[in-house]
Each structure stands twice: as structure tokens, then as C-alpha cells.
CSV table of N, CA, C and O in Angstrom, one decimal:
chain,number,residue,atom,x,y,z
O,1,MET,N,118.2,89.9,87.7
O,1,MET,CA,118.2,88.3,88.9
O,1,MET,C,119.3,88.4,89.9
O,1,MET,O,119.1,88.2,91.1
O,2,THR,N,120.9,89.5,89.7
O,2,THR,CA,121.4,89.0,90.8
O,2,THR,C,121.0,90.3,91.9
O,2,THR,O,121.7,89.8,93.1
O,3,GLU,N,120.5,91.2,91.6
O,3,GLU,CA,119.4,92.0,92.5
O,3,GLU,C,118.6,91.6,93.4
O,3,GLU,O,118.3,91.7,94.5
O,4,LEU,N,118.0,90.6,92.9
O,4,LEU,CA,117.0,89.9,93.6
O,4,LEU,C,117.6,88.8,94.9
O,4,LEU,O,116.9,88.6,95.8
O,5,LEU,N,118.9,88.7,94.6
O,5,LEU,CA,119.6,87.8,96.0
O,5,LEU,C,120.7,89.0,96.3
O,5,LEU,O,121.5,87.9,97.0
O,6,SER,N,120.6,89.9,96.4
O,6,SER,CA,121.9,90.9,96.9
O,6,SER,C,121.7,91.0,98.0
O,6,SER,O,120.7,90.8,98.9
O,7,PRO,N,122.9,90.9,98.8
O,7,PRO,CA,123.4,91.1,100.1
O,7,PRO,C,122.0,92.3,100.6
O,7,PRO,O,121.7,92.1,101.8
O,8,PRO,N,122.2,93.3,100.0
O,8,PRO,CA,121.2,94.6,100.8
O,8,PRO,C,119.8,94.0,101.0
O,8,PRO,O,119.2,94.2,101.7
O,9,LEU,N,119.2,93.4,99.9
O,9,LEU,CA,118.1,92.1,99.8
O,9,LEU,C,117.5,91.4,101.4
O,9,LEU,O,117.0,91.8,101.8
O,10,VAL,N,118.6,90.7,101.2
O,10,VAL,CA,118.9,89.9,102.1
O,10,VAL,C,119.2,90.4,103.6
O,10,VAL,O,118.1,89.9,104.5
O,11,ARG,N,119.7,91.1,103.8
O,11,ARG,CA,119.9,91.8,105.0
O,11,ARG,C,118.7,92.8,105.4
O,11,ARG,O,118.5,92.8,106.6
O,12,PHE,N,117.9,93.4,104.2
O,12,PHE,CA,116.9,94.2,104.6
O,12,PHE,C,115.7,92.9,104.8
O,12,PHE,O,114.9,93.6,105.4
O,13,LEU,N,115.0,92.2,104.3
O,13,LEU,CA,114.4,91.4,105.0
O,13,LEU,C,114.6,90.7,106.3
O,13,LEU,O,113.5,90.6,106.8
O,14,VAL,N,115.9,90.5,106.7
O,14,VAL,CA,116.3,89.6,108.4
O,14,VAL,C,116.2,91.3,109.0
O,14,VAL,O,115.2,91.1,109.9
O,15,ALA,N,116.3,92.4,108.9
O,15,ALA,CA,116.1,93.5,109.8
O,15,ALA,C,114.4,93.9,109.6
O,15,ALA,O,114.3,94.2,110.7
O,16,GLY,N,113.8,93.8,108.4
O,16,GLY,CA,112.7,94.1,108.3
O,16,GLY,C,111.6,93.0,109.1
O,16,GLY,O,110.8,93.7,109.6
O,17,ALA,N,112.3,92.0,109.5
O,17,ALA,CA,111.1,91.0,109.8
O,17,ALA,C,111.1,91.0,111.0
O,17,ALA,O,110.2,91.0,111.8
O,18,LEU,N,112.8,90.9,111.6
O,18,LEU,CA,112.7,91.5,113.0
O,18,LEU,C,112.1,92.8,113.7
O,18,LEU,O,111.2,93.1,114.5
O,19,ASN,N,112.3,93.9,112.9
O,19,ASN,CA,111.8,95.1,113.5
O,19,ASN,C,110.3,95.2,113.0
O,19,ASN,O,109.5,95.4,114.0
O,20,THR,N,109.8,94.6,112.0
O,20,THR,CA,108.2,94.7,112.0
O,20,THR,C,107.6,93.7,112.6
O,20,THR,O,106.8,93.8,113.0
O,21,GLY,N,108.5,92.6,113.0
O,21,GLY,CA,107.7,91.5,113.8
O,21,GLY,C,107.5,92.2,115.2
O,21,GLY,O,106.4,92.0,116.0
O,22,LEU,N,108.0,93.0,115.7
O,22,LEU,CA,108.6,93.7,116.8
O,22,LEU,C,107.4,94.7,117.3
O,22,LEU,O,106.3,94.4,118.1
O,23,PHE,N,107.1,95.6,116.1
O,23,PHE,CA,106.0,96.4,116.2
O,23,PHE,C,105.0,95.9,115.7
O,23,PHE,O,104.1,96.7,116.3
O,24,TYR,N,104.7,95.3,114.7
O,24,TYR,CA,103.4,94.5,114.2
O,24,TYR,C,102.9,94.1,115.8
O,24,TYR,O,101.6,94.2,116.1
O,25,ALA,N,103.3,93.1,116.3
O,25,ALA,CA,103.3,92.5,118.3
O,25,ALA,C,102.6,93.6,118.8
O,25,ALA,O,102.0,93.6,119.6
O,26,LEU,N,103.8,94.8,119.1
O,26,LEU,CA,103.2,95.9,119.9
O,26,LEU,C,101.7,96.4,119.1
O,26,LEU,O,100.7,96.6,120.3
O,27,TYR,N,101.4,96.6,117.8
O,27,TYR,CA,100.2,97.2,117.4
O,27,TYR,C,98.9,95.8,117.7
O,27,TYR,O,98.1,96.1,118.3
O,28,VAL,N,98.8,94.9,117.9
O,28,VAL,CA,98.1,93.4,118.0
O,28,VAL,C,98.2,93.9,119.3
O,28,VAL,O,96.9,93.8,119.5
O,29,LEU,N,99.0,93.8,120.4
O,29,LEU,CA,98.7,93.9,121.7
O,29,LEU,C,98.1,95.3,121.9
O,29,LEU,O,97.0,95.5,123.2
O,30,MET,N,98.1,96.2,121.2
O,30,MET,CA,97.4,97.8,121.4
O,30,MET,C,95.8,97.5,120.9
O,30,MET,O,95.1,98.0,121.8
O,31,VAL,N,95.7,96.9,119.8
O,31,VAL,CA,94.3,96.7,119.7
O,31,VAL,C,93.4,95.8,120.5
O,31,VAL,O,92.3,96.1,120.8
O,32,TRP,N,94.3,94.6,121.1
O,32,TRP,CA,93.3,93.8,121.8
O,32,TRP,C,93.1,94.5,123.2
O,32,TRP,O,92.2,93.8,123.9
O,33,ALA,N,93.9,95.6,123.7
O,33,ALA,CA,93.8,96.0,124.5
O,33,ALA,C,92.4,97.7,124.6
O,33,ALA,O,92.5,98.1,125.4
O,34,GLY,N,92.5,97.8,122.9
O,34,GLY,CA,91.3,98.5,123.1
O,34,GLY,C,91.7,99.7,122.4
O,34,GLY,O,91.0,100.5,122.4
O,35,VAL,N,92.6,99.8,122.1
O,35,VAL,CA,93.2,101.0,121.5
O,35,VAL,C,93.0,100.9,120.1
O,35,VAL,O,93.0,99.8,119.5
O,36,HIS,N,92.3,102.2,119.8
O,36,HIS,CA,92.0,102.3,118.5
O,36,HIS,C,92.6,101.9,117.4
O,36,HIS,O,93.9,102.3,117.4
O,37,TYR,N,92.8,101.1,116.3
O,37,TYR,CA,93.5,101.2,115.3
O,37,TYR,C,94.3,102.0,114.7
O,37,TYR,O,95.5,101.8,114.6
O,38,PRO,N,94.1,103.1,114.3
O,38,PRO,CA,94.4,104.4,113.9
O,38,PRO,C,95.6,105.1,114.8
O,38,PRO,O,96.8,105.1,114.3
O,39,LEU,N,95.5,105.2,115.9
O,39,LEU,CA,96.2,105.1,117.1
O,39,LEU,C,97.6,104.0,116.8
O,39,LEU,O,98.7,104.8,117.5
O,40,ALA,N,96.8,102.9,117.3
O,40,ALA,CA,98.1,101.8,117.4
O,40,ALA,C,99.0,101.4,116.2
O,40,ALA,O,100.2,101.5,116.4
O,41,LEU,N,98.5,102.0,115.1
O,41,LEU,CA,99.0,102.3,113.8
O,41,LEU,C,100.1,103.1,113.6
O,41,LEU,O,101.3,102.9,113.6
O,42,ALA,N,99.9,104.3,114.1
O,42,ALA,CA,100.8,105.5,114.3
O,42,ALA,C,101.7,105.2,114.9
O,42,ALA,O,103.0,105.5,115.0
O,43,ILE,N,101.6,104.6,116.6
O,43,ILE,CA,102.5,104.0,117.4
O,43,ILE,C,103.7,103.4,116.4
O,43,ILE,O,105.3,103.2,116.7
O,44,GLU,N,102.7,102.4,115.9
O,44,GLU,CA,103.7,101.0,115.3
O,44,GLU,C,104.9,101.8,114.7
O,44,GLU,O,105.9,101.3,114.1
O,45,TYR,N,104.0,102.9,113.3
O,45,TYR,CA,105.1,103.6,112.8
O,45,TYR,C,106.1,104.3,113.2
O,45,TYR,O,107.1,104.4,112.7
O,46,ILE,N,105.9,104.7,114.4
O,46,ILE,CA,106.9,106.0,114.6
O,46,ILE,C,108.0,105.1,115.6
O,46,ILE,O,109.1,105.0,115.4
O,47,GLY,N,107.5,103.9,116.6
O,47,GLY,CA,108.5,103.3,116.6
O,47,GLY,C,109.5,102.2,115.5
O,47,GLY,O,111.1,102.2,115.9
O,48,GLY,N,108.7,101.5,114.8
O,48,GLY,CA,109.2,101.4,113.7
O,48,GLY,C,110.2,101.5,112.5
O,48,GLY,O,111.3,101.4,112.5
O,49,THR,N,109.9,103.2,112.5
O,49,THR,CA,110.5,104.0,111.8
O,49,THR,C,111.7,104.4,112.3
O,49,THR,O,113.2,104.7,111.5
O,50,VAL,N,112.0,104.6,113.6
O,50,VAL,CA,113.1,105.0,114.2
O,50,VAL,C,114.0,103.8,114.4
O,50,VAL,O,115.2,103.8,113.7
O,51,SER,N,113.4,102.5,115.0
O,51,SER,CA,114.3,101.4,115.1
O,51,SER,C,114.8,101.3,113.7
O,51,SER,O,115.9,100.4,113.7
O,52,GLY,N,113.9,101.0,112.7
O,52,GLY,CA,114.4,100.5,111.0
O,52,GLY,C,114.9,101.4,110.6
O,52,GLY,O,116.2,100.9,109.5
O,53,TYR,N,115.3,102.8,110.9
O,53,TYR,CA,116.2,103.7,110.1
O,53,TYR,C,117.5,103.3,110.7
O,53,TYR,O,118.6,103.1,109.9
O,54,LEU,N,117.5,103.5,112.0
O,54,LEU,CA,119.0,102.7,112.5
O,54,LEU,C,119.8,101.3,112.1
O,54,LEU,O,120.6,101.3,111.6
O,55,LEU,N,118.4,100.3,111.8
O,55,LEU,CA,118.7,99.3,111.3
O,55,LEU,C,119.6,99.3,110.2
O,55,LEU,O,120.7,98.7,109.6
O,56,ASN,N,118.8,99.9,109.0
O,56,ASN,CA,118.7,99.8,107.7
O,56,ASN,C,120.5,100.9,107.3
O,56,ASN,O,121.2,100.4,107.0
O,57,LYS,N,120.0,101.9,107.8
O,57,LYS,CA,121.1,102.6,108.2
O,57,LYS,C,122.7,102.1,108.1
O,57,LYS,O,123.6,102.1,107.4
O,58,HIS,N,123.1,101.5,109.6
O,58,HIS,CA,123.9,101.0,110.1
O,58,HIS,C,124.7,99.3,109.5
O,58,HIS,O,125.5,99.0,109.3
O,59,TRP,N,123.3,98.5,109.1
O,59,TRP,CA,123.8,97.2,108.4
O,59,TRP,C,123.0,96.5,107.6
O,59,TRP,O,123.6,96.4,106.6
O,60,THR,N,122.0,97.4,106.9
O,60,THR,CA,121.3,96.7,105.7
O,60,THR,C,122.1,97.3,104.5
O,60,THR,O,122.3,96.8,103.5
O,61,PHE,N,122.5,98.7,104.9
O,61,PHE,CA,123.1,99.5,103.2
O,61,PHE,C,124.1,99.9,103.7
O,61,PHE,O,124.7,100.7,102.9
O,62,ALA,N,124.7,99.8,104.9
O,62,ALA,CA,125.9,100.4,105.5
O,62,ALA,C,125.9,101.6,104.9
O,62,ALA,O,127.3,102.1,104.5
O,63,ASP,N,125.3,102.7,105.3
O,63,ASP,CA,125.3,104.0,104.5
O,63,ASP,C,125.6,104.9,105.9
O,63,ASP,O,124.8,105.8,106.6
O,64,ARG,N,126.7,104.9,106.6
O,64,ARG,CA,127.0,106.0,107.9
O,64,ARG,C,127.1,107.0,107.0
O,64,ARG,O,127.1,107.8,108.0
O,65,ASP,N,127.1,107.4,105.9
O,65,ASP,CA,127.1,109.0,105.5
O,65,ASP,C,125.7,109.7,105.6
O,65,ASP,O,125.9,110.3,104.8
O,66,ALA,N,124.7,108.7,105.5
O,66,ALA,CA,123.5,109.0,105.6
O,66,ALA,C,122.9,110.4,106.6
O,66,ALA,O,121.7,110.3,106.5
O,67,ALA,N,123.7,110.1,107.7
O,67,ALA,CA,123.0,110.7,108.7
O,67,ALA,C,122.4,112.4,108.9
O,67,ALA,O,121.4,112.8,108.8
O,68,ARG,N,122.8,113.0,107.4
O,68,ARG,CA,122.4,114.3,107.6
O,68,ARG,C,121.0,114.6,106.5
O,68,ARG,O,120.4,115.2,107.2
O,69,HIS,N,120.8,113.9,105.8
O,69,HIS,CA,119.8,113.9,104.9
O,69,HIS,C,119.2,112.5,105.2
O,69,HIS,O,117.7,112.2,104.8
O,70,GLY,N,119.5,111.6,105.6
O,70,GLY,CA,119.0,110.6,105.4
O,70,GLY,C,117.9,110.0,106.6
O,70,GLY,O,116.7,109.7,106.1
O,71,PHE,N,118.2,110.5,107.8
O,71,PHE,CA,116.7,110.3,108.2
O,71,PHE,C,115.4,110.9,108.2
O,71,PHE,O,114.7,110.7,107.9
O,72,LEU,N,115.9,112.4,107.4
O,72,LEU,CA,114.6,113.0,106.8
O,72,LEU,C,114.3,112.5,105.7
O,72,LEU,O,113.1,112.1,105.7
O,73,ARG,N,114.7,111.6,105.0
O,73,ARG,CA,114.6,111.3,103.8
O,73,ARG,C,113.5,109.9,103.9
O,73,ARG,O,112.5,109.5,103.7
O,74,TYR,N,114.1,108.8,105.2
O,74,TYR,CA,113.6,107.7,105.9
O,74,TYR,C,112.5,108.2,106.0
O,74,TYR,O,111.2,107.8,106.0
O,75,SER,N,112.0,109.1,107.0
O,75,SER,CA,110.9,109.8,107.9
O,75,SER,C,109.9,110.2,106.7
O,75,SER,O,108.6,109.7,106.5
O,76,LEU,N,110.3,110.7,105.7
O,76,LEU,CA,109.1,111.5,104.6
O,76,LEU,C,108.8,110.2,103.6
O,76,LEU,O,107.8,109.9,103.5
O,77,ALA,N,109.6,109.5,103.6
O,77,ALA,CA,109.2,107.7,102.9
O,77,ALA,C,107.9,107.4,104.1
O,77,ALA,O,107.1,106.9,103.3
O,78,TYR,N,108.5,107.3,105.1
O,78,TYR,CA,107.8,106.4,105.7
O,78,TYR,C,106.1,107.2,106.1
O,78,TYR,O,105.1,106.3,106.4
O,79,VAL,N,106.4,108.2,106.0
O,79,VAL,CA,105.2,109.6,106.3
O,79,VAL,C,104.3,108.9,105.0
O,79,VAL,O,102.9,108.9,105.2
O,80,VAL,N,104.7,108.8,103.9
O,80,VAL,CA,103.7,108.3,102.8
O,80,VAL,C,103.3,106.6,102.7
O,80,VAL,O,102.3,106.8,102.6
O,81,LEU,N,104.5,106.0,103.3
O,81,LEU,CA,103.6,104.5,103.3
O,81,LEU,C,102.8,104.7,104.7
O,81,LEU,O,101.8,103.9,104.4
O,82,PHE,N,103.2,105.5,105.6
O,82,PHE,CA,101.8,105.5,106.3
O,82,PHE,C,100.6,105.9,106.2
O,82,PHE,O,99.3,104.9,106.3
O,83,GLY,N,100.4,106.4,105.3
O,83,GLY,CA,99.5,107.3,104.6
O,83,GLY,C,98.4,106.6,103.6
O,83,GLY,O,97.3,105.8,103.8
O,84,LEU,N,99.7,105.4,103.1
O,84,LEU,CA,99.1,104.4,102.0
O,84,LEU,C,98.5,103.4,103.3
O,84,LEU,O,97.5,102.8,103.0
O,85,ASN,N,99.4,103.0,103.8
O,85,ASN,CA,98.9,101.9,104.7
O,85,ASN,C,97.7,102.3,105.7
O,85,ASN,O,96.8,101.6,105.4
O,86,MET,N,97.5,103.2,106.0
O,86,MET,CA,96.1,103.9,106.7
O,86,MET,C,95.4,103.8,105.9
O,86,MET,O,94.0,103.5,106.3
O,87,ALA,N,95.2,104.4,104.5
O,87,ALA,CA,94.1,104.4,103.6
O,87,ALA,C,93.4,102.9,102.8
O,87,ALA,O,92.2,102.8,103.5
O,88,LEU,N,94.6,101.9,103.2
O,88,LEU,CA,94.0,100.9,102.6
O,88,LEU,C,93.3,99.7,103.9
O,88,LEU,O,92.9,99.3,103.8
O,89,LEU,N,94.3,99.9,105.1
O,89,LEU,CA,93.9,99.7,106.2
O,89,LEU,C,92.3,100.1,106.5
O,89,LEU,O,91.5,99.1,106.9
O,90,SER,N,91.9,101.2,106.6
O,90,SER,CA,90.7,101.8,106.9
O,90,SER,C,89.5,101.1,105.8
O,90,SER,O,88.6,101.1,106.1
O,91,LEU,N,90.3,101.3,104.8
O,91,LEU,CA,89.0,100.3,103.5
O,91,LEU,C,88.5,99.1,104.1
O,91,LEU,O,87.5,98.8,104.0
O,92,LEU,N,90.0,98.4,104.4
O,92,LEU,CA,89.8,96.8,104.8
O,92,LEU,C,88.8,96.7,105.9
O,92,LEU,O,88.0,96.1,105.9
O,93,VAL,N,88.9,97.4,106.8
O,93,VAL,CA,88.8,97.5,107.9
O,93,VAL,C,87.1,98.2,108.3
O,93,VAL,O,85.8,97.4,108.4
O,94,GLU,N,86.8,99.0,107.7
O,94,GLU,CA,85.3,99.7,107.6
O,94,GLU,C,84.4,99.3,106.8
O,94,GLU,O,83.1,99.4,106.5
O,95,THR,N,85.0,98.8,105.6
O,95,THR,CA,84.2,97.8,104.8
O,95,THR,C,83.7,96.3,105.4
O,95,THR,O,83.3,95.6,104.7
O,96,ALA,N,84.5,96.2,106.3
O,96,ALA,CA,84.2,95.0,107.3
O,96,ALA,C,84.9,93.7,106.1
O,96,ALA,O,84.3,92.6,106.3
O,97,ILE,N,86.0,93.8,105.4
O,97,ILE,CA,86.5,92.8,104.8
O,97,ILE,C,87.2,92.1,105.5
O,97,ILE,O,87.3,91.0,105.8
O,98,LEU,N,88.3,92.9,106.3
O,98,LEU,CA,89.4,92.5,107.6
O,98,LEU,C,89.2,93.1,108.8
O,98,LEU,O,88.6,94.6,108.6
O,99,GLY,N,89.7,92.2,109.7
O,99,GLY,CA,89.7,93.2,111.0
O,99,GLY,C,90.6,93.9,111.1
O,99,GLY,O,92.1,93.8,110.0
O,100,PRO,N,91.4,94.7,111.8
O,100,PRO,CA,92.2,95.7,112.2
O,100,PRO,C,93.8,94.6,112.3
O,100,PRO,O,95.0,95.2,111.9
O,101,VAL,N,93.8,93.7,112.8
O,101,VAL,CA,94.8,92.8,113.3
O,101,VAL,C,95.2,91.9,111.9
O,101,VAL,O,96.6,92.1,111.5
O,102,ILE,N,94.6,91.3,111.0
O,102,ILE,CA,94.8,90.9,109.8
O,102,ILE,C,94.8,91.7,109.1
O,102,ILE,O,95.5,91.6,108.3
O,103,GLY,N,94.0,92.7,108.6
O,103,GLY,CA,94.3,93.7,107.9
O,103,GLY,C,95.7,94.2,108.0
O,103,GLY,O,96.3,94.4,106.5
O,104,GLN,N,95.9,94.7,108.9
O,104,GLN,CA,97.4,95.1,108.6
O,104,GLN,C,98.6,94.5,108.8
O,104,GLN,O,99.4,94.8,108.3
O,105,LEU,N,98.2,92.8,108.6
O,105,LEU,CA,98.9,91.9,108.5
O,105,LEU,C,99.3,92.0,107.2
O,105,LEU,O,100.6,91.4,106.3
O,106,VAL,N,98.3,91.7,106.0
O,106,VAL,CA,98.2,91.9,104.6
O,106,VAL,C,99.0,93.2,104.2
O,106,VAL,O,99.7,93.4,103.4
O,107,MET,N,98.7,94.3,105.0
O,107,MET,CA,98.9,95.1,104.6
O,107,MET,C,100.7,95.3,104.7
O,107,MET,O,101.7,95.9,104.2
O,108,LEU,N,101.3,94.6,105.8
O,108,LEU,CA,102.7,94.6,105.8
O,108,LEU,C,103.6,93.9,104.5
O,108,LEU,O,104.5,94.3,104.1
O,109,PHE,N,102.7,93.1,104.0
O,109,PHE,CA,103.2,92.3,102.9
O,109,PHE,C,103.1,93.0,102.1
O,109,PHE,O,104.1,93.0,101.0
O,110,LEU,N,101.9,93.7,101.8
O,110,LEU,CA,101.9,94.5,100.4
O,110,LEU,C,102.7,95.9,100.4
O,110,LEU,O,103.2,95.8,99.3
O,111,LEU,N,103.5,96.1,101.4
O,111,LEU,CA,104.3,97.2,101.2
O,111,LEU,C,105.5,97.0,101.6
O,111,LEU,O,106.3,98.1,101.6
O,112,THR,N,106.4,95.8,101.8
O,112,THR,CA,107.2,95.4,101.7
O,112,THR,C,108.3,95.8,100.5
O,112,THR,O,109.6,96.6,100.9
O,113,ALA,N,107.8,95.6,99.4
O,113,ALA,CA,108.4,95.7,98.5
O,113,ALA,C,109.0,97.3,97.7
O,113,ALA,O,109.8,97.8,97.5
O,114,SER,N,107.5,98.1,98.2
O,114,SER,CA,108.0,99.4,98.2
O,114,SER,C,108.8,100.2,99.3
O,114,SER,O,109.5,101.1,98.7
O,115,SER,N,108.7,99.5,100.4
O,115,SER,CA,109.6,100.2,101.1
O,115,SER,C,111.3,100.2,100.8
O,115,SER,O,112.2,100.7,100.8
O,116,PHE,N,111.5,98.5,100.3
O,116,PHE,CA,112.5,98.4,99.9
O,116,PHE,C,113.4,99.4,98.7
O,116,PHE,O,114.5,99.9,98.7
O,117,VAL,N,112.2,99.4,98.0
O,117,VAL,CA,112.8,100.5,96.9
O,117,VAL,C,113.0,101.5,97.3
O,117,VAL,O,114.0,102.2,96.4
O,118,VAL,N,112.5,102.1,97.7
O,118,VAL,CA,112.6,103.7,98.4
O,118,VAL,C,114.0,103.9,99.2
O,118,VAL,O,114.4,104.6,98.7
O,119,GLN,N,114.1,102.6,99.7
O,119,GLN,CA,115.6,103.3,100.6
O,119,GLN,C,116.1,102.5,100.1
O,119,GLN,O,117.3,103.1,100.4
O,120,ARG,N,116.4,102.1,99.3
O,120,ARG,CA,117.7,101.0,98.5
O,120,ARG,C,118.0,102.3,97.8
O,120,ARG,O,119.0,102.5,97.1
O,121,TYR,N,117.1,103.0,97.0
O,121,TYR,CA,117.3,104.0,95.6
O,121,TYR,C,116.8,105.4,96.2
O,121,TYR,O,117.7,106.0,95.3
O,122,TRP,N,116.5,105.7,97.3
O,122,TRP,CA,116.4,107.0,97.5
O,122,TRP,C,116.6,107.6,99.0
O,122,TRP,O,117.3,108.6,98.8
O,123,VAL,N,116.5,106.9,99.6
O,123,VAL,CA,116.9,107.2,101.3
O,123,VAL,C,118.4,106.9,101.0
O,123,VAL,O,119.2,107.4,101.4
O,124,PHE,N,119.1,105.7,101.1
O,124,PHE,CA,120.3,105.1,101.2
O,124,PHE,C,121.1,104.7,99.7
O,124,PHE,O,122.1,104.4,99.7
O,125,GLY,N,120.2,105.3,98.6
O,125,GLY,CA,120.7,104.9,97.0
O,125,GLY,C,122.1,106.2,96.8
O,125,GLY,O,122.7,105.7,95.7
O,126,ARG,N,122.4,107.3,97.4
O,126,ARG,CA,123.6,108.3,97.0
O,126,ARG,C,125.0,107.7,96.9
O,126,ARG,O,125.6,107.7,96.4
O,127,ASN,N,125.3,106.3,98.0
O,127,ASN,CA,126.6,106.0,98.1
O,127,ASN,C,126.2,104.4,98.1
O,127,ASN,O,125.8,103.7,99.0
O,128,LYS,N,126.5,103.9,96.9
O,128,LYS,CA,125.9,102.4,96.6
O,128,LYS,C,127.0,101.4,97.6
O,128,LYS,O,128.2,102.1,97.7
O,129,THR,N,126.4,100.9,98.5
O,129,THR,CA,127.0,99.8,99.2
O,129,THR,C,127.9,98.8,98.4
O,129,THR,O,127.5,98.8,97.3
O,130,LYS,N,128.9,98.2,98.9
O,130,LYS,CA,129.6,97.0,98.6
O,130,LYS,C,128.7,96.0,98.5
O,130,LYS,O,128.8,95.3,99.8
O,131,ASP,N,128.3,95.3,97.5
O,131,ASP,CA,127.6,93.8,97.6
O,131,ASP,C,128.8,92.6,97.6
O,131,ASP,O,129.1,92.5,97.1
């Protein structure tokens, strides 16, 4: 139960909300401007991955020693999450269940838990933070 209320989780949610909100807004603007949703999603992920890594490294998990392998692991994790996101979003959009804007909003909520677990235990998990 203490893990559910841990400072890293709270910091992850705050940093993630800010980062995700900013890059989701960029995604929405691009889709509304006529950019095809897969390209908009790729741009969202690239920007969000770089800024999210910096936020999570320096604030969420406070792992300043992750520089050597941290960004590589973080990027690999997000390549996998991007693939999953794209596959599920495409399924929603191409079957006309949801449009690309609402579909991506649903994907953001579905992938948040996976992102936290991967970052906490694989990307930044080598040096435990002081909670």
C-alpha cells in the first residue's frame, strides 16, 4: 500500500501530467491542422520522450547516475510503448470506434501504469531513490 502513495509515484504523476498534457496538446493541434495521426503521434512521442526523460531523471526518480544507460533504456521503453500505442490507436481509428484525438486520450490513460512500472524498475531502478 505504501508504494501506491510513494513520493516517486506522486512526482511521476505530476511530471507525467505536465509533460503528457503539453505533448498531447501538440498532437491535437497537429491532427486538427491536417497532419495524419501516425505522424502526429510520432512527433508527440519524440518530444515527450526527451522532455519526459529529463523530468523523470532529475525530479521524479532523482537518478543523476542514469546518464550512461538511462536514456537508452528510457528510449527503448518508449519505442515499445509507441508501438503498442500506435497499434491500439490504429485499431480504434481504423475500425471507427474512436477518432484519433479521443482515441489517443484513451491510450494515454491506458499506458500510464505501464510507463511508471518500466521507468521505476527498469530505467531508473538500479539506484533506489530515498522516498
